[in-house]
Short mmCIF file of C-alpha atoms in Angstrom, two decimals:
data_model
loop_
_atom_site.label_atom_id
_atom_site.label_comp_id
_atom_site.label_asym_id
_atom_site.label_seq_id
_atom_site.Cartn_x
_atom_site.Cartn_y
_atom_site.Cartn_z
CA MET P 1 42.81 -10.77 -102.33
CA THR P 2 40.93 -13.90 -101.22
CA ARG P 3 39.78 -14.47 -97.66
CA LEU P 4 42.50 -17.08 -97.10
CA GLN P 5 45.19 -14.76 -98.49
CA GLU P 6 43.98 -12.06 -96.09
CA LYS P 7 44.29 -14.57 -93.26
CA PHE P 8 47.82 -15.44 -94.38
CA ALA P 9 48.70 -11.75 -94.49
CA GLY P 10 47.48 -11.36 -90.93
CA VAL P 11 49.58 -14.34 -89.88
CA ALA P 12 52.68 -12.81 -91.45
CA ASP P 13 52.04 -9.46 -89.80
CA ALA P 14 51.63 -11.11 -86.43
CA LYS P 15 54.87 -13.08 -87.00
CA SER P 16 53.13 -16.20 -85.75
CA SER P 17 53.47 -19.75 -87.02
CA PRO P 18 51.43 -20.39 -90.19
CA THR P 19 51.14 -24.04 -89.15
CA ALA P 20 48.99 -23.04 -86.19
CA GLN P 21 46.83 -20.68 -88.24
CA LEU P 22 46.14 -22.53 -91.49
CA GLU P 23 42.64 -23.78 -92.18
CA PRO P 24 43.14 -26.82 -94.46
CA ARG P 25 39.48 -27.10 -95.46
CA GLN P 26 39.31 -23.47 -96.54
CA LEU P 27 42.62 -23.76 -98.35
CA MET P 28 41.40 -26.84 -100.20
CA ARG P 29 38.36 -24.92 -101.42
CA GLU P 30 40.51 -22.04 -102.64
CA LEU P 31 42.89 -24.40 -104.44
CA ALA P 32 40.02 -25.50 -106.68
CA ALA P 33 40.90 -22.50 -108.85
CA PHE P 34 44.17 -24.24 -109.83
CA LYS P 35 42.72 -27.63 -110.76
CA THR P 36 42.15 -27.13 -114.48
CA PRO P 37 44.73 -28.97 -116.62
CA LYS P 38 45.61 -27.58 -120.05
CA ILE P 39 46.05 -29.83 -123.08
CA SER P 40 48.68 -27.54 -124.61
CA ARG P 41 50.75 -27.43 -121.42
CA GLY P 42 50.34 -31.14 -120.77
CA SER P 43 51.37 -32.00 -124.33
CA TRP P 44 54.46 -29.80 -124.00
CA GLU P 45 55.44 -31.35 -120.67
CA LEU P 46 55.08 -34.83 -122.17
CA ALA P 47 57.02 -34.06 -125.34
CA SER P 48 59.79 -32.19 -123.52
CA THR P 49 60.33 -35.23 -121.29
CA LEU P 50 59.64 -38.25 -123.49
CA LEU P 51 61.65 -37.16 -126.52
CA PRO P 52 64.82 -36.32 -124.54
CA PHE P 53 64.47 -39.60 -122.62
CA VAL P 54 64.27 -41.67 -125.81
CA ALA P 55 67.17 -39.72 -127.31
CA MET P 56 69.36 -40.11 -124.21
CA PHE P 57 68.59 -43.81 -123.94
CA ALA P 58 69.56 -44.29 -127.60
CA VAL P 59 72.76 -42.28 -127.14
CA MET P 60 73.70 -44.49 -124.19
CA LEU P 61 73.20 -47.64 -126.26
CA PHE P 62 75.40 -46.34 -129.06
CA ALA P 63 77.94 -44.87 -126.62
CA ILE P 64 78.77 -48.31 -125.20
CA ASP P 65 80.95 -48.98 -128.28
CA ALA P 66 83.09 -45.99 -127.30
CA GLY P 67 83.41 -47.20 -123.72
CA TYR P 68 80.91 -48.19 -121.04
CA TYR P 69 81.92 -45.46 -118.60
CA LEU P 70 80.96 -42.86 -121.19
CA ALA P 71 77.50 -44.41 -121.47
CA LEU P 72 77.22 -44.78 -117.68
CA ALA P 73 77.97 -41.08 -117.20
CA LEU P 74 74.69 -40.33 -118.96
CA ALA P 75 72.65 -42.59 -116.65
CA PRO P 76 71.85 -39.93 -113.99
CA VAL P 77 70.24 -37.52 -116.47
CA THR P 78 68.44 -40.32 -118.34
CA GLY P 79 67.23 -41.73 -115.02
CA LEU P 80 65.89 -38.35 -113.93
CA LEU P 81 64.02 -38.06 -117.22
CA LEU P 82 62.48 -41.47 -116.52
CA LEU P 83 61.54 -40.21 -113.06
CA ARG P 84 59.80 -37.24 -114.67
CA LEU P 85 57.85 -39.62 -116.89
CA PHE P 86 56.74 -41.34 -113.68
CA ILE P 87 55.57 -37.98 -112.30
CA ILE P 88 53.53 -37.52 -115.48
CA GLN P 89 52.05 -40.99 -114.93
CA HIS P 90 51.37 -39.98 -111.34
CA ASP P 91 49.43 -36.89 -112.38
CA CYS P 92 47.48 -38.92 -114.92
CA GLY P 93 46.39 -41.18 -112.06
CA HIS P 94 44.92 -38.15 -110.33
CA GLY P 95 43.22 -36.98 -113.55
CA ALA P 96 45.38 -33.88 -113.31
CA PHE P 97 47.64 -33.98 -116.35
CA LEU P 98 45.25 -33.58 -119.28
CA PRO P 99 41.57 -32.71 -119.59
CA GLY P 100 39.43 -35.85 -119.64
CA ARG P 101 39.67 -39.16 -117.79
CA LYS P 102 40.39 -41.28 -120.88
CA SER P 103 43.26 -39.14 -122.12
CA ASN P 104 44.87 -39.25 -118.67
CA ASP P 105 44.41 -43.01 -118.40
CA TRP P 106 45.93 -43.87 -121.77
CA VAL P 107 48.90 -41.54 -121.35
CA GLY P 108 49.39 -43.02 -117.89
CA ARG P 109 49.28 -46.58 -119.23
CA ALA P 110 51.83 -45.71 -121.90
CA MET P 111 54.15 -44.19 -119.31
CA GLY P 112 53.69 -47.28 -117.13
CA VAL P 113 55.30 -49.39 -119.84
CA LEU P 114 58.47 -47.27 -119.58
CA THR P 115 58.47 -46.97 -115.78
CA LEU P 116 57.69 -50.67 -115.28
CA THR P 117 54.70 -49.66 -113.18
CA PRO P 118 51.26 -50.99 -114.23
CA TYR P 119 49.22 -47.81 -114.31
CA ASP P 120 45.80 -49.07 -113.18
CA CYS P 121 47.27 -51.03 -110.26
CA TRP P 122 49.43 -48.15 -109.13
CA ALA P 123 46.65 -45.55 -109.51
CA ARG P 124 44.33 -47.62 -107.29
CA SER P 125 46.95 -48.13 -104.56
CA HIS P 126 48.02 -44.50 -104.74
CA ALA P 127 44.44 -43.30 -104.37
CA ILE P 128 44.17 -45.36 -101.18
CA HIS P 129 47.43 -43.81 -99.98
CA HIS P 130 46.00 -40.31 -100.47
CA ALA P 131 42.77 -41.25 -98.73
CA SER P 132 44.53 -42.64 -95.65
CA THR P 133 47.80 -40.72 -95.23
CA GLY P 134 48.61 -40.23 -91.56
CA ASN P 135 45.93 -42.68 -90.39
CA LEU P 136 47.53 -45.15 -87.97
CA ASP P 137 44.62 -47.54 -88.45
CA ALA P 138 44.87 -47.56 -92.26
CA ARG P 139 48.56 -48.10 -92.98
CA GLY P 140 49.96 -50.34 -95.71
CA TYR P 141 48.87 -48.84 -99.01
CA GLY P 142 51.50 -47.04 -101.04
CA ASP P 143 53.44 -45.76 -98.05
CA VAL P 144 56.67 -46.49 -96.20
CA ASP P 145 55.91 -49.01 -93.46
CA THR P 146 55.94 -47.16 -90.13
CA LEU P 147 55.48 -48.64 -86.66
CA THR P 148 54.78 -46.77 -83.47
CA VAL P 149 57.26 -47.00 -80.58
CA GLN P 150 54.76 -49.10 -78.64
CA GLU P 151 54.17 -51.49 -81.56
CA TYR P 152 57.89 -51.93 -82.12
CA ALA P 153 58.62 -52.55 -78.44
CA GLY P 154 55.87 -55.18 -78.27
CA SER P 155 56.95 -57.02 -81.44
CA PRO P 156 58.87 -60.34 -81.48
CA ARG P 157 62.63 -60.06 -81.88
CA LEU P 158 62.57 -61.32 -85.49
CA LYS P 159 59.97 -58.73 -86.51
CA ARG P 160 62.00 -55.96 -84.87
CA TRP P 161 65.14 -57.13 -86.68
CA PHE P 162 63.32 -57.20 -90.03
CA TYR P 163 61.86 -53.74 -89.44
CA ARG P 164 65.29 -52.31 -88.65
CA PHE P 165 66.66 -53.96 -91.81
CA TYR P 166 63.76 -52.57 -93.87
CA ARG P 167 64.22 -49.04 -92.53
CA SER P 168 67.98 -48.94 -93.18
CA PRO P 169 69.02 -46.48 -95.96
CA ALA P 170 70.69 -49.28 -97.93
CA VAL P 171 67.39 -51.13 -98.19
CA LEU P 172 65.08 -48.12 -98.51
CA LEU P 173 67.14 -46.50 -101.27
CA GLY P 174 68.88 -49.53 -102.78
CA LEU P 175 67.42 -53.00 -102.49
CA GLY P 176 63.87 -51.73 -101.94
CA PRO P 177 63.52 -49.72 -105.16
CA ALA P 178 65.12 -52.55 -107.18
CA TYR P 179 62.67 -55.08 -105.73
CA LEU P 180 59.72 -52.73 -106.15
CA PHE P 181 60.20 -51.90 -109.82
CA LEU P 182 61.82 -55.10 -111.10
CA LEU P 183 59.79 -57.70 -109.19
CA ARG P 184 56.84 -56.44 -107.14
CA HIS P 185 55.22 -54.48 -109.96
CA ARG P 186 55.13 -57.56 -112.17
CA LEU P 187 52.05 -58.74 -110.27
CA PRO P 188 49.08 -56.77 -108.85
CA ILE P 189 50.34 -57.22 -105.28
CA GLY P 190 47.70 -56.01 -102.84
CA LEU P 191 45.03 -56.11 -105.53
CA MET P 192 45.08 -59.82 -106.36
CA LYS P 193 41.38 -60.21 -105.54
CA ALA P 194 40.25 -56.69 -106.45
CA GLY P 195 39.22 -57.51 -110.02
CA TRP P 196 40.49 -58.74 -113.37
CA ILE P 197 41.34 -55.21 -114.56
CA TYR P 198 44.41 -55.16 -112.31
CA TRP P 199 45.68 -58.49 -113.61
CA ILE P 200 45.18 -57.28 -117.18
CA ALA P 201 46.98 -54.03 -116.37
CA ALA P 202 49.97 -55.84 -114.88
CA MET P 203 50.24 -58.50 -117.58
CA ALA P 204 49.73 -56.04 -120.44
CA THR P 205 52.39 -53.73 -119.05
CA ASN P 206 54.78 -56.67 -118.65
CA LEU P 207 54.12 -57.83 -122.20
CA VAL P 208 54.63 -54.47 -123.91
CA THR P 209 57.74 -53.73 -121.84
CA ALA P 210 59.12 -57.17 -122.71
CA LEU P 211 58.48 -56.60 -126.42
CA ILE P 212 60.31 -53.26 -126.34
CA LEU P 213 63.26 -54.79 -124.50
CA ALA P 214 63.31 -57.75 -126.87
CA ALA P 215 63.50 -55.43 -129.86
CA LEU P 216 66.35 -53.49 -128.26
CA ILE P 217 68.18 -56.71 -127.38
CA TYR P 218 67.82 -57.91 -130.96
CA ALA P 219 69.30 -54.64 -132.23
CA PHE P 220 72.05 -54.11 -129.61
CA SER P 221 72.57 -57.36 -127.63
CA PHE P 222 71.36 -58.41 -124.19
CA ALA P 223 74.47 -57.13 -122.41
CA SER P 224 74.26 -53.66 -123.95
CA VAL P 225 70.59 -53.25 -123.10
CA ALA P 226 71.05 -54.52 -119.54
CA LEU P 227 74.05 -52.24 -118.95
CA VAL P 228 71.96 -49.23 -120.00
CA PHE P 229 68.51 -50.19 -118.79
CA LEU P 230 69.37 -51.20 -115.22
CA PRO P 231 71.37 -48.08 -114.18
CA VAL P 232 68.71 -45.81 -115.69
CA LEU P 233 65.84 -47.63 -114.00
CA LEU P 234 67.58 -47.84 -110.63
CA THR P 235 68.53 -44.15 -110.73
CA ALA P 236 64.88 -43.25 -111.29
CA ALA P 237 63.60 -45.78 -108.76
CA SER P 238 65.98 -44.84 -105.94
CA THR P 239 65.46 -41.11 -106.46
CA GLY P 240 61.70 -41.63 -106.55
CA VAL P 241 61.69 -43.64 -103.32
CA TRP P 242 63.90 -41.03 -101.64
CA LEU P 243 61.40 -38.35 -102.65
CA PHE P 244 58.50 -40.43 -101.39
CA TYR P 245 60.25 -41.05 -98.09
CA VAL P 246 60.98 -37.40 -97.28
CA GLN P 247 57.46 -36.37 -98.28
CA HIS P 248 55.98 -37.98 -95.15
CA GLN P 249 58.81 -39.22 -92.92
CA PHE P 250 59.83 -36.04 -91.13
CA GLU P 251 60.07 -35.46 -87.40
CA HIS P 252 56.97 -33.38 -86.77
CA GLY P 253 54.73 -35.18 -89.21
CA HIS P 254 51.06 -35.90 -88.60
CA TRP P 255 49.69 -39.30 -87.55
CA ASP P 256 46.49 -40.10 -85.67
CA LYS P 257 44.27 -43.02 -84.79
CA ASP P 258 41.20 -43.24 -87.00
CA ALA P 259 38.88 -41.68 -84.41
CA GLU P 260 40.95 -38.46 -84.31
CA TRP P 261 42.21 -38.55 -87.89
CA SER P 262 41.28 -35.77 -90.33
CA PHE P 263 42.02 -36.03 -94.05
CA HIS P 264 42.57 -32.29 -94.45
CA ASP P 265 44.89 -31.93 -91.46
CA ALA P 266 46.89 -35.05 -92.33
CA ALA P 267 47.22 -34.02 -95.99
CA LEU P 268 48.56 -30.54 -95.30
CA MET P 269 50.41 -31.01 -92.02
CA GLY P 270 51.64 -34.54 -92.69
CA SER P 271 53.27 -33.81 -96.04
CA SER P 272 56.47 -31.88 -96.59
CA HIS P 273 57.68 -29.08 -98.85
CA LEU P 274 61.06 -30.19 -100.18
CA GLU P 275 62.60 -27.06 -101.67
CA LEU P 276 64.90 -28.09 -104.50
CA PRO P 277 67.12 -26.19 -106.95
CA ALA P 278 65.26 -25.14 -110.10
CA VAL P 279 66.74 -27.88 -112.31
CA LEU P 280 65.73 -30.59 -109.83
CA ARG P 281 62.26 -29.09 -109.47
CA TRP P 282 61.89 -29.58 -113.22
CA PHE P 283 63.13 -33.17 -113.20
CA THR P 284 60.92 -34.05 -110.23
CA GLY P 285 57.83 -32.34 -111.58
CA ASN P 286 57.49 -30.09 -108.52
CA ILE P 287 56.49 -33.11 -106.46
CA GLY P 288 58.47 -31.60 -103.57
CA ILE P 289 55.51 -29.24 -103.07
CA HIS P 290 53.85 -32.26 -101.56
CA HIS P 291 51.73 -30.64 -98.87
CA VAL P 292 49.78 -28.78 -101.55
CA HIS P 293 49.58 -31.88 -103.72
CA HIS P 294 48.12 -34.01 -100.93
CA LEU P 295 45.51 -31.43 -100.04
CA ALA P 296 44.50 -30.85 -103.68
CA SER P 297 45.72 -33.76 -105.79
CA ARG P 298 43.86 -32.53 -108.89
CA VAL P 299 46.19 -29.54 -109.22
CA PRO P 300 48.56 -30.34 -112.15
CA PHE P 301 52.22 -30.53 -111.16
CA TYR P 302 53.00 -27.68 -113.55
CA ARG P 303 50.66 -25.40 -111.55
CA LEU P 304 52.04 -26.14 -108.08
CA PRO P 305 54.61 -23.28 -108.20
CA GLU P 306 51.72 -20.98 -109.04
CA VAL P 307 50.05 -22.02 -105.79
CA LEU P 308 53.16 -21.07 -103.79
CA ARG P 309 53.31 -17.70 -105.53
CA THR P 310 49.68 -17.06 -104.64
CA PHE P 311 50.01 -18.30 -101.05
CA PRO P 312 53.66 -17.57 -100.16
CA GLU P 313 53.24 -18.64 -96.53
CA LEU P 314 52.92 -22.22 -97.74
CA ARG P 315 56.60 -22.08 -98.68
CA GLU P 316 57.60 -22.30 -95.02
CA LEU P 317 55.16 -25.00 -93.93
CA ASN P 318 57.07 -28.26 -93.37
CA ARG P 319 59.89 -26.86 -95.50
CA PHE P 320 63.09 -28.88 -95.92
CA THR P 321 66.18 -28.75 -98.11
CA ILE P 322 68.23 -31.61 -99.54
CA HIS P 323 70.66 -31.22 -96.66
CA ASP P 324 67.84 -31.64 -94.15
CA THR P 325 66.83 -34.98 -95.64
CA PHE P 326 69.98 -36.75 -94.42
CA ALA P 327 68.84 -36.43 -90.81
CA MET P 328 65.38 -37.72 -91.77
CA MET P 329 66.81 -41.10 -92.76
CA ARG P 330 67.49 -42.02 -89.12
CA LEU P 331 63.85 -41.49 -88.10
CA ALA P 332 61.98 -44.76 -87.91
CA LEU P 333 59.20 -44.90 -85.31
CA TRP P 334 56.21 -42.73 -84.46
CA ASP P 335 56.01 -41.74 -80.81
CA GLU P 336 52.35 -41.13 -80.06
CA GLY P 337 53.11 -39.42 -76.75
CA GLN P 338 55.39 -36.73 -78.21
CA ARG P 339 53.66 -36.81 -81.62
CA ARG P 340 56.88 -37.03 -83.58
CA LEU P 341 59.05 -39.51 -85.44
CA VAL P 342 62.04 -40.73 -83.47
CA SER P 343 65.14 -42.83 -84.13
CA PHE P 344 65.62 -46.37 -82.82
CA ARG P 345 68.01 -45.00 -80.20
CA GLU P 346 65.47 -42.44 -78.98
CA ALA P 347 62.76 -45.09 -78.92
CA LYS P 348 64.94 -47.34 -76.76
CA GLN P 349 65.43 -44.51 -74.28
CA LEU P 350 61.69 -43.78 -74.24
CA VAL P 351 60.84 -47.43 -73.52
CA ARG P 352 63.42 -47.60 -70.73
CA ALA P 353 62.10 -44.39 -69.17
CA LYS P 354 58.58 -45.76 -68.83
CA PRO P 355 57.70 -47.10 -65.37
#
């Protein structure tokens, strides 16, 4: 038994909160034992996702002749397979899917063509997100825009209206994902001046994706491809954004000004554990075990359950179920005084209560 496991055992015996007892730096060191990706496992995960996705997409195209609703019924599963390809791309960006930087990068770029997400651009933005999660002075990279109660109260009326519109579930889970994957990813937004590699990544991804779609349109017609492609993409995009939202937007999250901010504390305490049914854990690549992922992003997604088995107390840290996530959607502003996310209604009451 490791020293950290002994500490966890003591916490359990004392029936005290593991949140108050965890030592994120020590845990991060112990998680290094799980960071080695395996080429055999990675190859299996890729094949068992990519081949069914291609097959399901083809079946949907052919099924349109028998009736569109039959084809549309297959969109949820096909979309979840596309989401899993995105998780593979995500792990490649962390160098955690296969051994070797080059193998990860080229698999990630290939997946980016299917997910409509330029790999090099996304990997750079996502790395910044990991390096600044929970830092109130470093917001804006790869996260859901979050204002503090004080910032919101001091904003002009138009900015407040736009923020409320942006934070509404219809935008966050509907219009937002559509804009993100269909439009925003077509250019290296946020990295326009960061170097030519990001322009090449975006344009190359656009070109290869366009060629694949053109070939499919030639074989099946524009209408058929659009009626299959859009529902599949939007299913994956909306589910992915929902996952990303609940990973950090929970009531007792962890945000600090830069002077008090700690990477280790913010990574572990500011990320959730979304416990999903087994089939959804497979489709989402265990990304619900997000607190572990943020603390040790080099741990392959297929080894995250192993971490929970080794350190069972981590199961209860920031743990939520699908049912719990509905209440999360009303949270919108960080209250620095109470150190928790609050709704617009709660924020209004807090502002009124101040002298």
